[in-house]
């Protein structure tokens, strides 16, 4: 029995949500970098497409808000290149831990992409 359109949309939503939240892990981003996913233009286009998760409408479903920060950083080639290095991944992981331990507010921050950000993300 073939899935209905609603079921397909729910599956796509859940799959994209799960993938975006995986980006909260510097180790996972490092793995993607080591396995050359960031050298694939189609994958980079997919990351650009996923920027809609940073809007308030979708960000409310995010449990791990750091994923939104890393999703934005992944638009920068310099960050993608740096994440290939184990020492840099460990540094990012340590900084993330410091943020969790010492940030007094720990409030979620929803970023709303502006037209300027969208243009910047295509570079």
Coordinates of C-alpha atoms in Angstrom, one line a residue:
X1 CA 0.0 0.0 0.0
X2 CA 1.4 3.3 -1.1
X3 CA 1.7 6.2 1.4
X4 CA -0.7 9.1 1.1
X5 CA 0.5 12.6 0.3
X6 CA 0.0 13.6 4.0
X7 CA 2.0 10.6 5.2
X8 CA 4.8 11.5 2.7
X9 CA 4.9 15.1 4.0
X10 CA 5.0 13.9 7.6
X11 CA 7.9 11.6 6.8
X12 CA 9.8 14.3 5.0
X13 CA 9.2 16.7 7.9
X14 CA 10.4 14.2 10.5
X15 CA 13.4 13.2 8.3
X16 CA 14.5 16.7 7.8
X17 CA 14.0 17.6 11.4
X18 CA 16.1 14.7 12.5
X19 CA 18.9 15.5 10.1
X20 CA 19.0 19.2 11.1
X21 CA 19.1 18.3 14.8
X22 CA 22.0 15.9 14.1
X23 CA 24.0 19.1 13.1
X24 CA 24.1 20.0 16.8
X25 CA 26.9 17.5 17.1
X26 CA 30.3 18.7 16.1
X27 CA 31.4 15.1 15.9
X28 CA 28.7 14.5 13.2
X29 CA 29.7 17.6 11.3
X30 CA 33.3 16.4 11.5
X31 CA 32.3 13.0 10.1
X32 CA 30.4 14.7 7.2
X33 CA 33.5 16.8 6.5
X34 CA 35.9 13.8 6.7
X35 CA 33.6 11.8 4.3
X36 CA 33.6 14.7 1.8
X37 CA 29.9 15.5 1.9
X38 CA 30.8 19.2 1.9
X39 CA 32.6 18.7 -1.5
X40 CA 29.2 17.7 -3.1
X41 CA 27.4 20.6 -4.6
X42 CA 24.1 18.8 -4.3
X43 CA 24.6 18.3 -0.5
X44 CA 25.6 22.0 -0.1
X45 CA 22.4 22.9 -2.0
X46 CA 20.4 20.7 0.4
X47 CA 22.0 22.5 3.4
X48 CA 21.0 25.8 1.9
X49 CA 17.5 24.5 1.3
X50 CA 17.3 23.5 5.0
X51 CA 17.8 27.1 6.1
X52 CA 14.0 27.4 6.4
X53 CA 14.4 25.5 9.8
X54 CA 15.8 28.8 11.2
X55 CA 12.5 30.5 10.8
X56 CA 10.2 30.8 13.8
X57 CA 7.5 28.6 12.1
X58 CA 9.9 25.6 12.0
X59 CA 12.4 26.4 14.8
X60 CA 9.8 25.8 17.4
X61 CA 10.1 22.0 16.7
X62 CA 13.9 22.1 17.4
X63 CA 15.0 20.4 20.6
X64 CA 18.8 21.1 20.1
X65 CA 19.0 24.8 19.2
X66 CA 22.8 24.7 18.5
X67 CA 21.9 22.8 15.3
X68 CA 20.5 26.1 13.9
X69 CA 23.8 27.9 14.6
X70 CA 25.8 25.2 13.0
X71 CA 23.4 25.0 10.0
X72 CA 24.1 28.7 9.4
X73 CA 27.9 28.2 9.9
X74 CA 27.9 25.4 7.4
X75 CA 27.1 28.0 4.7
X76 CA 30.7 29.2 5.2
X77 CA 33.4 27.3 3.3
X78 CA 36.0 28.2 5.9
X79 CA 33.9 26.5 8.6
X80 CA 33.3 23.4 6.5
X81 CA 37.1 23.2 5.8
X82 CA 38.0 23.7 9.4
X83 CA 35.6 20.9 10.5
X84 CA 37.7 18.4 8.6
X85 CA 40.4 18.8 11.3
X86 CA 40.0 16.7 14.4
X87 CA 41.6 19.5 16.6
X88 CA 39.0 22.0 15.4
X89 CA 36.1 19.6 15.9
X90 CA 37.3 19.1 19.5
X91 CA 37.7 22.8 20.0
X92 CA 34.1 23.4 18.8
X93 CA 32.8 20.6 21.0
X94 CA 34.6 22.1 24.0
X95 CA 33.2 25.6 23.3
X96 CA 29.7 24.1 23.0
X97 CA 30.1 22.4 26.3
X98 CA 31.3 25.6 27.9
X99 CA 28.3 27.4 26.5
X100 CA 26.0 24.8 28.1
X101 CA 27.8 25.0 31.4
X102 CA 28.3 28.7 31.8
X103 CA 25.6 30.5 29.8
X104 CA 23.2 31.8 32.5
X105 CA 20.2 32.1 30.2
X106 CA 20.4 29.1 27.9
X107 CA 17.5 30.5 25.9
X108 CA 16.7 29.3 22.5
X109 CA 17.5 31.8 19.8
X110 CA 15.4 31.8 16.6
X111 CA 17.1 33.3 13.7
X112 CA 15.0 34.8 10.9
X113 CA 16.9 34.7 7.6
X114 CA 16.9 38.1 6.0
X115 CA 17.3 38.7 2.3
X116 CA 20.9 39.8 2.9
X117 CA 21.6 36.6 4.8
X118 CA 20.1 34.5 2.0
X119 CA 22.3 36.3 -0.5
X120 CA 25.3 35.7 1.7
X121 CA 24.5 32.0 2.1
X122 CA 24.7 31.5 -1.6
X123 CA 28.4 32.5 -1.7

